[in-house]
XYZ file of C-alpha atoms in Angstrom:
770
model
C 48.061 18.692 104.656
C 50.892 19.309 107.280
C 52.898 21.417 104.706
C 49.647 23.489 104.162
C 49.287 24.110 107.726
C 52.884 25.028 108.164
C 52.725 27.509 105.280
C 49.488 29.156 106.749
C 51.366 29.408 110.166
C 54.269 31.094 108.445
C 52.140 33.313 106.495
C 50.137 34.417 109.709
C 53.365 35.094 111.558
C 54.993 36.911 108.632
C 55.705 40.627 109.242
C 55.318 42.106 105.664
C 58.619 43.706 104.532
C 56.903 45.570 101.649
C 53.302 46.262 102.476
C 50.520 45.920 99.763
C 49.109 49.070 98.370
C 45.489 48.347 99.203
C 44.871 52.010 99.364
C 45.403 52.247 95.521
C 41.814 51.730 94.676
C 40.201 52.704 91.386
C 39.186 56.084 92.808
C 42.857 56.841 93.466
C 43.839 55.622 90.034
C 41.075 57.677 88.519
C 42.418 60.826 90.308
C 45.647 60.308 88.928
C 44.476 60.116 85.664
C 42.528 63.402 86.034
C 45.122 65.321 87.758
C 48.395 64.165 86.069
C 47.221 62.979 82.668
C 44.592 65.621 82.105
C 41.508 63.288 81.406
C 38.035 64.480 82.539
C 36.126 62.440 84.998
C 33.721 61.282 82.115
C 36.561 60.002 79.981
C 37.981 58.100 83.008
C 34.644 56.642 83.681
C 34.508 55.455 80.313
C 37.885 53.531 80.487
C 36.221 51.730 83.612
C 33.145 50.915 81.987
C 34.681 49.466 78.895
C 36.246 46.852 81.104
C 33.991 46.424 83.916
C 30.666 46.376 81.705
C 32.200 44.143 79.028
C 31.931 40.457 79.995
C 34.107 39.482 76.941
C 36.884 41.864 77.862
C 37.066 40.677 81.444
C 37.341 37.086 80.065
C 40.122 38.214 77.818
C 41.968 39.520 80.937
C 41.388 36.200 82.665
C 42.487 34.056 79.776
C 45.652 36.131 79.497
C 46.613 35.912 83.204
C 45.737 32.060 83.039
C 47.772 31.319 79.999
C 50.870 33.464 81.590
C 50.599 31.370 84.791
C 50.025 28.017 83.056
C 52.946 28.441 80.542
C 55.271 29.574 83.352
C 54.312 26.574 85.387
C 54.887 24.430 82.555
C 58.243 25.970 82.077
C 59.122 25.274 85.694
C 58.291 21.591 85.313
C 60.333 21.315 81.951
C 63.185 22.849 83.619
C 63.189 20.581 86.430
C 63.030 17.590 83.935
C 66.112 19.127 82.239
C 64.399 20.129 78.821
C 65.158 23.727 79.609
C 68.623 24.723 80.540
C 70.559 27.631 81.458
C 68.982 30.575 83.224
C 65.141 30.950 83.247
C 63.263 33.640 84.944
C 59.496 33.130 85.515
C 56.749 35.887 85.872
C 54.359 34.175 88.487
C 52.356 36.688 90.450
C 52.675 39.581 87.980
C 50.088 38.312 85.321
C 48.191 41.582 85.305
C 50.786 43.002 83.123
C 50.563 40.486 80.158
C 46.895 40.888 80.674
C 47.185 44.573 79.839
C 49.471 43.864 76.788
C 46.789 41.535 75.395
C 44.240 43.977 75.963
C 45.822 47.418 75.068
C 49.012 46.949 73.032
C 48.746 46.408 69.123
C 50.640 43.938 66.999
C 52.396 47.038 65.068
C 53.650 48.397 68.341
C 57.404 47.900 69.284
C 57.974 45.853 72.298
C 61.154 45.555 74.257
C 61.281 43.511 77.413
C 64.117 42.191 79.638
C 65.102 38.589 80.485
C 61.650 37.707 82.176
C 59.699 38.250 78.923
C 57.895 34.860 78.102
C 54.661 36.128 79.047
C 54.953 39.412 77.439
C 55.903 37.828 74.181
C 52.763 35.420 74.265
C 50.616 38.257 75.264
C 51.968 40.432 72.297
C 50.811 37.496 69.890
C 53.988 35.304 69.795
C 53.107 31.902 69.321
C 53.383 30.019 72.709
C 54.748 26.805 70.975
C 57.290 28.751 69.373
C 58.393 30.331 72.740
C 58.365 26.949 74.317
C 60.531 25.459 71.623
C 62.894 28.288 72.053
C 63.296 27.488 75.569
C 63.920 24.014 74.584
C 66.644 25.164 72.193
C 64.828 23.758 69.134
C 64.832 24.859 65.629
C 61.095 25.453 65.968
C 61.737 28.250 68.276
C 61.169 31.941 67.692
C 64.919 32.318 67.246
C 65.656 28.730 65.913
C 67.162 27.927 69.298
C 69.775 30.546 69.127
C 68.317 32.833 71.804
C 66.818 30.793 74.455
C 64.747 31.768 77.572
C 66.244 35.385 77.776
C 66.169 36.198 74.160
C 62.567 35.769 72.801
C 62.256 37.798 69.371
C 59.380 37.718 66.772
C 59.770 40.025 63.784
C 56.226 39.586 62.572
C 54.693 40.701 65.993
C 57.485 43.311 66.562
C 58.403 41.601 69.558
C 61.840 42.973 69.739
C 63.509 41.094 72.799
C 64.271 39.749 75.537
C 67.455 41.323 76.602
C 69.549 40.022 79.271
C 71.791 43.026 80.558
C 69.667 44.803 83.007
C 68.235 48.126 81.723
C 70.017 47.700 78.238
C 66.492 47.513 76.573
C 65.886 51.262 77.624
C 67.674 53.067 74.763
C 66.750 50.499 72.320
C 63.116 51.099 72.906
C 63.733 54.828 72.706
C 65.384 54.159 69.258
C 62.470 52.149 68.167
C 60.027 54.911 69.049
C 62.396 57.420 67.282
C 61.991 55.094 64.184
C 58.178 55.567 64.363
C 58.710 59.406 64.043
C 61.303 58.876 61.350
C 58.671 56.827 59.360
C 56.182 59.702 59.554
C 58.725 62.522 58.778
C 60.101 60.492 55.722
C 56.813 59.177 54.531
C 58.104 55.424 54.785
C 56.273 52.177 56.195
C 56.980 48.544 56.297
C 56.101 46.202 53.625
C 54.901 42.690 54.127
C 58.778 41.658 54.668
C 59.056 44.413 57.296
C 61.331 46.446 55.029
C 60.896 50.131 54.379
C 58.870 51.074 51.202
C 57.978 54.476 49.832
C 54.413 54.276 51.246
C 53.429 56.825 53.948
C 52.156 55.565 57.306
C 48.433 55.987 57.468
C 47.113 59.398 58.941
C 45.767 57.711 62.056
C 49.279 56.061 62.586
C 49.363 55.726 66.389
C 52.081 53.111 67.002
C 53.947 53.367 70.044
C 57.065 51.675 71.569
C 56.780 49.596 74.963
C 59.522 48.931 77.082
C 59.430 46.563 80.196
C 61.791 47.077 83.135
C 61.908 46.178 86.992
C 61.817 48.922 89.468
C 65.335 47.671 90.267
C 66.674 48.190 86.962
C 64.797 51.557 86.635
C 67.440 52.907 89.098
C 70.127 52.646 86.174
C 71.139 55.728 84.705
C 69.806 54.687 81.372
C 66.315 55.514 82.862
C 67.161 59.161 83.177
C 68.813 59.209 79.736
C 65.635 57.766 77.855
C 63.387 60.180 79.985
C 65.413 63.069 78.666
C 65.363 61.820 75.037
C 61.638 61.025 75.350
C 60.853 64.597 76.560
C 63.172 66.213 74.045
C 61.795 64.319 71.061
C 58.329 63.831 72.301
C 58.876 60.052 71.720
C 55.689 57.719 71.608
C 57.065 55.617 74.291
C 55.495 53.643 77.165
C 57.586 52.608 80.056
C 56.055 49.681 81.996
C 57.859 49.626 85.469
C 57.173 46.016 86.951
C 57.586 46.787 90.649
C 57.930 43.706 92.595
C 59.960 44.996 95.236
C 63.170 43.006 94.582
C 66.238 43.983 92.532
C 67.207 40.352 91.488
C 66.328 38.948 94.929
C 67.438 41.872 97.047
C 64.909 44.061 98.725
C 64.853 47.091 96.522
C 64.449 49.518 99.433
C 67.912 48.115 100.569
C 69.556 49.842 97.505
C 67.205 52.454 96.568
C 66.323 55.731 98.096
C 62.932 56.232 96.203
C 60.916 53.418 94.625
C 58.414 55.718 93.096
C 59.503 55.230 89.633
C 56.559 56.671 88.279
C 57.620 60.130 89.447
C 60.942 60.196 87.776
C 59.626 61.667 84.729
C 58.413 64.923 86.206
C 61.649 66.820 85.555
C 61.185 65.967 81.876
C 57.419 66.702 81.422
C 56.532 62.956 81.451
C 53.597 61.814 83.474
C 53.651 58.557 85.482
C 50.671 56.286 86.884
C 50.932 53.984 89.860
C 48.499 50.952 89.830
C 47.951 47.901 92.065
C 48.996 44.755 90.121
C 46.906 42.840 92.394
C 43.749 44.176 90.575
C 44.103 43.162 86.821
C 41.096 45.142 86.041
C 42.519 48.438 87.223
C 45.867 47.852 85.468
C 43.974 47.308 82.305
C 41.765 50.410 82.876
C 44.634 52.690 83.879
C 47.128 51.195 81.600
C 44.578 51.628 78.487
C 44.304 55.314 79.541
C 48.020 55.848 79.636
C 48.568 54.045 76.414
C 46.066 56.177 74.760
C 47.534 59.228 76.005
C 50.671 58.296 74.320
C 48.909 57.394 71.002
C 47.340 60.834 70.989
C 50.795 62.321 70.341
C 51.412 63.791 73.851
C 54.610 61.998 74.297
C 56.014 59.265 76.747
C 54.635 58.208 79.938
C 55.341 55.741 82.756
C 53.252 53.039 84.161
C 54.337 51.437 87.481
C 52.671 48.259 88.546
C 53.012 47.391 92.057
C 53.179 43.552 92.207
C 54.953 40.442 93.915
C 56.941 37.883 92.309
C 55.982 34.415 93.521
C 59.254 32.898 92.326
C 62.899 33.620 92.970
C 64.984 35.449 90.482
C 65.845 32.096 88.617
C 65.614 28.420 89.527
C 69.256 28.282 89.140
C 69.666 31.058 91.951
C 69.820 30.471 95.701
C 67.484 32.810 97.670
C 69.369 33.817 100.835
C 68.355 37.517 100.655
C 66.630 38.937 103.626
C 62.890 37.816 103.942
C 62.641 36.378 100.363
C 61.159 32.992 101.106
C 58.679 34.390 103.699
C 57.747 37.038 101.208
C 56.851 34.432 98.506
C 54.632 32.291 100.935
C 52.865 35.457 102.119
C 52.242 36.869 98.583
C 50.984 33.398 97.054
C 48.297 33.418 99.849
C 47.355 37.185 99.792
C 48.477 38.906 96.578
C 47.552 36.433 93.606
C 45.957 38.626 90.915
C 44.381 35.545 89.395
C 42.687 34.363 92.678
C 41.729 37.981 93.381
C 40.124 38.259 89.914
C 38.236 34.775 90.469
C 36.820 35.953 93.855
C 35.736 39.336 92.700
C 33.945 38.258 89.562
C 32.317 34.998 90.861
C 31.161 36.887 93.999
C 29.508 39.632 92.033
C 28.032 37.273 89.525
C 29.656 38.299 86.320
C 31.294 34.578 85.862
C 30.217 31.199 87.309
C 32.824 28.842 88.413
C 31.897 26.648 85.568
C 32.710 29.418 83.162
C 36.206 30.113 84.631
C 36.846 26.520 84.909
C 36.171 25.924 81.078
C 38.424 28.925 80.339
C 41.009 27.249 82.359
C 40.640 24.042 80.632
C 40.796 25.721 77.226
C 43.910 27.501 78.179
C 45.858 24.574 79.799
C 45.163 22.657 76.608
C 46.790 25.304 74.542
C 49.842 24.983 77.083
C 50.036 21.371 76.611
C 50.066 21.694 72.930
C 52.906 24.227 73.355
C 55.011 21.655 75.171
C 54.045 19.000 72.679
C 55.213 21.127 69.704
C 58.441 21.942 71.384
C 59.078 18.355 72.484
C 58.532 17.291 68.713
C 60.610 20.071 67.197
C 64.158 19.072 65.915
C 67.488 20.346 67.296
C 68.950 23.219 65.083
C 71.820 22.053 62.609
C 75.298 22.638 63.803
C 76.105 24.537 60.601
C 73.424 27.314 61.768
C 75.871 28.761 64.257
C 78.486 29.891 61.677
C 75.783 30.932 59.263
C 74.414 33.279 61.851
C 77.719 35.020 62.408
C 77.073 37.860 59.891
C 74.115 38.978 57.893
C 76.353 39.646 55.000
C 79.032 37.276 54.230
C 82.611 38.712 54.605
C 83.576 38.742 50.977
C 80.435 40.699 50.116
C 80.862 43.162 46.931
C 79.186 46.267 48.349
C 79.509 47.894 44.944
C 76.577 45.620 43.517
C 74.220 46.294 46.268
C 71.376 48.447 44.847
C 70.233 51.742 46.255
C 66.613 52.021 47.344
C 64.417 52.860 44.200
C 62.648 55.616 46.181
C 65.707 57.456 47.063
C 65.238 60.412 44.785
C 61.674 60.872 45.649
C 62.265 60.838 49.336
C 65.213 63.152 48.959
C 63.056 65.495 47.171
C 60.281 65.795 49.587
C 62.521 65.811 52.651
C 65.430 68.016 51.612
C 64.567 71.430 50.334
C 66.152 72.859 47.182
C 68.489 75.171 48.977
C 69.702 72.351 51.391
C 70.177 70.164 48.305
C 72.202 73.012 46.545
C 74.401 73.429 49.581
C 75.267 69.799 50.240
C 75.782 69.161 46.467
C 78.185 72.031 46.363
C 79.967 70.726 49.625
C 80.148 67.230 47.911
C 81.456 68.618 44.801
C 84.199 70.519 46.718
C 85.200 67.288 48.593
C 85.274 65.102 45.518
C 87.483 68.001 43.749
C 89.945 67.765 46.605
C 89.768 63.917 46.411
C 90.611 64.063 42.772
C 93.605 66.304 43.445
C 94.887 64.036 46.294
C 94.260 66.813 48.858
C 91.435 65.203 50.775
C 91.971 64.415 54.597
C 90.712 61.180 56.274
C 88.065 63.031 58.223
C 86.985 64.644 55.027
C 87.036 61.649 53.074
C 84.741 59.845 55.725
C 82.304 62.975 55.602
C 82.221 62.581 51.875
C 81.238 58.861 52.067
C 78.570 59.640 54.565
C 76.824 62.521 52.548
C 77.021 60.193 49.416
C 75.401 57.266 51.208
C 72.708 59.417 53.103
C 71.603 60.749 49.539
C 71.830 57.231 48.187
C 69.680 55.532 50.961
C 67.438 57.867 52.856
C 66.847 55.261 55.551
C 70.447 56.112 56.733
C 70.601 58.263 60.025
C 73.549 59.527 62.174
C 74.139 60.215 65.733
C 77.004 62.012 67.396
C 77.990 64.273 70.033
C 78.737 67.974 68.756
C 77.157 66.789 65.449
C 75.900 70.364 64.625
C 79.382 71.667 64.855
C 80.774 68.633 62.732
C 82.450 67.082 66.017
C 86.201 67.107 66.124
C 87.188 65.940 62.644
C 84.141 67.257 60.589
C 82.956 63.590 59.938
C 79.246 64.450 60.616
C 79.764 67.964 59.077
C 76.442 69.419 57.573
C 74.596 66.328 58.302
C 71.826 68.122 60.468
C 71.865 71.121 58.387
C 70.900 68.996 55.235
C 68.844 65.948 56.773
C 67.328 67.634 59.606
C 67.241 66.432 63.201
C 65.106 63.523 62.508
C 67.886 61.718 60.485
C 70.998 63.432 61.946
C 70.776 63.712 65.863
C 72.941 65.738 68.194
C 73.253 63.687 71.165
C 74.163 63.759 75.001
C 77.358 62.807 76.187
C 76.972 59.137 76.898
C 77.829 56.834 73.930
C 76.002 54.023 75.227
C 72.836 55.945 75.058
C 72.940 56.943 71.481
C 74.537 53.418 70.253
C 71.530 51.889 71.943
C 69.094 54.355 70.364
C 70.780 53.531 66.983
C 70.305 49.655 67.724
C 66.606 50.339 68.115
C 66.336 52.374 64.719
C 68.628 49.483 63.171
C 65.995 46.893 64.375
C 63.196 48.918 62.736
C 64.517 49.350 59.118
C 67.000 52.198 59.371
C 70.953 52.216 58.824
C 72.201 54.275 61.650
C 75.824 55.711 61.719
C 77.495 56.526 65.079
C 80.357 58.943 65.331
C 82.283 58.522 68.491
C 84.698 61.497 68.112
C 87.275 59.485 69.980
C 86.703 55.819 69.797
C 87.850 55.253 73.425
C 84.689 57.215 74.512
C 82.951 53.659 73.198
C 83.931 52.296 76.571
C 80.671 53.846 77.639
C 78.748 51.688 75.232
C 80.256 48.223 75.509
C 76.890 46.679 76.688
C 75.313 48.082 73.616
C 77.939 47.252 71.230
C 78.154 43.723 72.424
C 74.261 43.275 71.927
C 74.709 45.026 68.532
C 77.191 42.139 67.569
C 74.990 39.596 69.079
C 71.534 40.602 67.646
C 71.632 39.084 64.221
C 72.679 35.458 65.684
C 70.611 35.640 68.843
C 67.302 36.337 67.020
C 68.108 33.422 64.652
C 68.720 35.758 61.711
C 65.301 37.672 62.074
C 66.786 41.078 62.592
C 69.727 42.453 60.622
C 71.606 45.234 62.668
C 72.918 47.679 60.134
C 75.096 49.867 62.418
C 78.189 51.696 61.438
C 80.382 52.991 64.241
C 83.343 55.564 63.335
C 85.952 57.174 65.232
C 89.398 58.335 65.779
C 91.504 55.944 67.835
C 94.832 54.199 68.405
C 98.017 55.480 69.780
C 100.605 57.390 67.961
C 104.086 58.097 69.207
C 104.360 61.372 71.001
C 100.704 61.529 71.130
C 100.522 63.564 74.485
C 96.917 62.480 75.165
C 97.425 60.515 78.459
C 96.002 57.109 79.149
C 92.386 57.458 78.841
C 92.588 58.872 75.333
C 95.216 56.466 74.317
C 93.521 53.012 75.144
C 93.539 50.286 72.590
C 89.747 50.198 72.125
C 90.005 48.202 68.837
C 91.595 45.416 70.802
C 88.793 45.624 73.608
C 86.142 45.093 70.803
C 87.840 42.430 68.949
C 86.214 39.740 71.034
C 82.573 40.839 70.453
C 80.933 38.249 68.142
C 79.326 39.399 65.019
C 81.241 42.712 64.756
C 83.387 43.621 61.675
C 86.171 45.594 62.589
C 88.351 47.764 60.135
C 91.087 50.434 60.206
C 92.076 53.150 57.738
C 95.146 55.056 57.717
C 94.563 56.767 54.323
C 91.787 58.819 52.823
C 91.201 56.235 50.137
C 90.702 53.478 52.661
C 88.608 55.550 54.894
C 86.330 56.448 52.100
C 85.867 53.194 50.618
C 85.441 51.386 53.979
C 82.910 53.709 55.124
C 80.722 53.349 52.077
C 80.800 49.530 52.573
C 80.179 49.636 56.259
C 77.076 51.599 55.842
C 75.670 49.203 53.104
C 76.463 46.250 55.300
C 73.422 44.635 57.116
C 75.464 44.079 60.295
C 77.340 46.135 62.784
C 80.745 47.519 61.678
C 83.331 49.552 63.432
C 85.968 51.638 61.650
C 88.945 52.899 63.396
C 90.845 55.999 61.872
C 94.174 57.201 63.275
C 93.538 60.056 65.865
C 96.648 62.038 65.088
C 96.301 61.708 61.316
C 92.725 62.777 60.725
C 93.554 66.007 59.115
C 97.248 65.511 58.521
C 97.232 62.717 56.153
C 95.852 63.547 52.780
C 95.899 61.870 49.290
C 93.525 60.773 46.355
C 90.253 58.798 46.653
C 88.818 56.330 44.223
C 85.363 58.131 44.094
C 82.185 55.977 44.220
C 83.974 52.874 44.866
C 83.482 50.630 47.962
C 86.273 48.671 49.508
C 86.138 45.231 51.029
C 85.721 44.606 54.611
C 87.773 41.509 54.737
C 90.998 42.337 53.039
C 94.363 43.984 54.132
C 96.640 45.944 51.658
C 100.073 45.351 50.601
C 101.537 48.861 50.649
C 105.335 47.812 49.890
C 106.743 44.534 48.596
C 109.980 43.467 49.360
C 112.389 42.885 46.318
C 112.934 39.386 45.047
C 116.675 39.632 45.678
C 116.091 40.444 49.521
C 113.601 37.453 49.481
C 116.050 35.250 47.833
C 118.749 36.269 50.267
C 116.558 35.601 53.256
C 116.555 39.132 54.080
C 112.929 39.933 53.833
C 110.378 40.384 56.700
C 106.502 40.527 56.566
C 105.369 43.594 58.547
C 101.750 43.737 59.706
C 100.590 47.119 61.147
C 97.619 49.579 61.061
C 96.709 53.123 62.028
C 99.408 55.130 63.004
C 101.760 52.042 62.557
C 101.491 52.414 58.726
C 103.068 55.955 58.882
C 105.792 54.738 61.123
C 106.435 51.791 58.907
C 106.491 53.724 55.644
C 108.974 56.203 56.999
C 111.221 53.538 58.079
C 111.474 51.704 54.822
C 114.578 53.551 53.445
C 116.390 53.050 56.729
C 115.648 49.236 56.695
C 116.765 48.977 53.024
C 119.933 50.923 53.864
C 120.770 47.837 56.133
C 120.282 45.458 53.393
C 117.099 44.140 54.347
C 113.349 44.898 52.977
C 109.905 44.249 54.063
C 106.484 43.318 52.734
C 104.282 46.061 54.467
C 100.977 44.848 54.952
C 98.134 47.360 56.400
C 95.630 45.493 58.389
C 92.641 47.233 57.010
C 90.554 44.355 58.362
C 91.123 43.217 61.906
C 87.990 41.079 61.984
C 87.730 38.975 60.057
C 91.446 38.785 59.603
C 92.916 38.409 55.996
C 94.914 35.254 56.549
C 95.220 34.831 52.772
C 97.196 37.926 52.152
C 99.201 37.285 55.366
C 99.972 33.578 54.315
C 100.951 34.738 50.706
C 103.667 37.064 52.002
C 104.833 34.599 54.562
C 105.411 32.096 51.940
C 107.724 34.495 50.508
C 109.568 36.076 53.615
C 109.110 33.272 56.249
C 109.500 35.972 59.008
C 106.911 37.912 60.790
C 107.008 41.361 62.564
C 103.828 43.002 63.967
C 104.005 46.863 64.900
C 100.909 46.788 66.923
C 99.002 49.733 68.691
C 97.460 47.584 71.238
C 98.723 45.975 74.516
C 100.811 42.822 74.906
C 98.248 41.138 77.085
C 94.922 40.578 75.054
C 95.969 42.756 72.188
C 95.617 42.472 68.254
C 99.127 41.406 67.890
C 98.502 38.572 70.287
C 95.393 37.338 68.242
C 97.452 37.491 65.056
C 100.353 35.814 66.368
C 97.946 32.946 67.591
C 96.361 32.661 64.174
C 99.536 32.683 62.363
C 101.072 30.100 64.718
C 98.039 27.714 64.399
C 97.428 28.122 60.598
C 100.732 29.254 59.100
C 103.366 27.771 61.311
C 105.134 25.889 58.705
C 105.925 29.133 56.800
C 107.810 30.494 59.822
C 111.573 30.313 60.087
C 111.658 32.461 63.194
C 109.850 33.387 66.219
C 107.074 35.954 65.493
C 108.303 39.444 66.643
C 105.668 41.317 68.294
C 106.290 45.088 68.756
C 103.402 46.084 70.980
C 102.376 48.492 73.612
C 103.473 47.897 76.978
C 100.739 46.695 79.405
C 101.420 49.948 81.468
C 98.937 52.970 80.895
C 100.281 55.304 78.129
C 101.871 58.283 80.113
C 101.353 61.738 79.035
C 105.055 62.900 79.110
C 106.933 61.767 75.898
C 110.029 60.538 77.902
C 108.151 57.967 79.644
C 105.851 57.301 76.575
C 108.824 55.891 74.758
C 108.964 52.879 77.078
C 105.128 51.885 76.200
C 104.444 52.949 72.881
C 106.293 51.474 69.728
C 107.460 53.345 66.735
C 109.463 53.256 63.649
C 112.845 52.962 65.329
C 111.642 49.752 67.088
C 110.407 48.255 63.682
C 113.776 48.947 62.271
C 115.400 47.161 65.068
C 112.950 44.281 65.025
C 113.616 43.630 61.090
C 117.385 43.739 61.874
C 117.072 41.138 64.726
C 114.801 38.855 62.576
C 117.090 38.972 59.518
C 120.272 38.466 61.623
C 119.071 35.665 63.857
C 119.025 37.934 66.856
C 115.794 36.637 68.256
């Protein structure tokens, strides 16, 4: 009793940092719907009566809120008992939002949430027992225990995350919204396995994509980017802004000038609505009107729900931020949407206390069942971790993958005869160059892309400067052939369009991302990381077919300066689930590109930036190359091997040209090399490396990445661990210095290694000068 009195006194003395919006009555909400969304007063009145005059719908809202509160309370109890581990973020106080989801969102709608998503998933139809089991890290969880509290996914209900990096879900949801438009344009829909089939969506298809974000996260630049994309493409996208006044635990107004997020869309022609989350019925009425606005084809909209969160950011986090503890106590007493609902609808006679009590009893029994299911579910087997690394095993033969049976029919109805004639002429021209050995790396990739986009109409492409062919003609004629719906010219932010591609990839499409220069991918590290994690994090539910292509590496005398000469291929080596390849010839670029587009996981192809148009050669047309194999380009003579004068040389990108040009000089000194092009950086082809080292017993790596954390460091470690007995000398690493790459060639020589360094390195290994 003393604690209750103390809390009451604290509440009475508390000066509210963030006042409630009691002024936002239904009349004010209705005015917004009329003035901003173009509804008539009669239409707005109908949205009100559909809820207020329907006792079953009111009970639906109450049960959804009660389930949300009961589930989160159970999570908190289980966390304190040690059954739930890691970070966990609870939704208490914000129950009017899952109530709206339960009321207004359909199973087929795409849903993207953030790390506080348990209640959003359950309201979307995801089984509460499976959600609880996921938190318990059990095999019966939504993701087999691979995702955890922050990563709830359920393919059947189109609940597509659960994303832990703040605001990353925004472009994913935009990509999912774009996939709905692609479905309609291409005449494709999902079969019962949720893969694309040649059946047009119904004429009344009104699916939307829904994304949840806090008002703190909505200050992120990704918000402006998806508003631009939504306005430009008329995306069916609902942005639900959960405005609890806190960015993590920090008072949002301490860091943000304007918290009226619902007004952010004005510059993009996207309307917004502000509602009071204390009143669940108003959220349902206003929210349903906003949802129907989007379903009618009018484009995206923002719904900002003013609410209060009763718990801290996470049970694992301290709460030292200004006013947070006092605010929680006050909000629990004054801003509880469930108590407010109970008071209103028992006072006006809609429900009796006994009716609500019976509903609570029913819901709490369901929560207990969920906990019991989680408790009794087994732990996932240890083998599952490795099984979830890649959707397609590394040694997949992509030549055997069948094309969609509907390709010709879909192409015929989406590509005009004139467009088809133009692109077939272009393809024939490139194939003729390939047969003559006159095709460049950029053109070889362009050829592979067109062949695959015609072979599989679910293939899409995103790039900056796409209409113009970008810098190296990689996306040339894609938009002119397949239209803007499949070939998107993008704003200059790689993270944005990699993110949109991820959303397409989760929804049955096979996006290609052309980066121009791969270093621009630095803007997309969050999205690249999540692409690599998606298959595993979702317990294998969602493939992530995504091909990222660009020109990169650092050539001697490149003269591009530090920012365009970064070893991005080394930066992404640590991303799990990502297959990484390089191609220093047109043949490799063509064959690897085709395989990557057919792969069901994320793949990254690096081509040499200074050789995109310069290097030319033949191509083995129609053939896919493996994504896990290196290539022996030159084999040391048996005489040099027998004399101990042979060295295994590993290199890639511009290092291939440098090495090939150095072979004669090396042989003039009486030495020879096994020259291996590392076409697969990850997974690494240890078999080919081991076979060569068994002959030469000496290893030199000509590496286009830095000494610290570079590709050569990874290879050296692997060789030392797995093939140490084959070495007769220390590994020679010829890598970039850790200093930024200078523009001036005189300074660059101190940083970037080249053929002359390789000649010296081989000499040192063969003469014992190491």
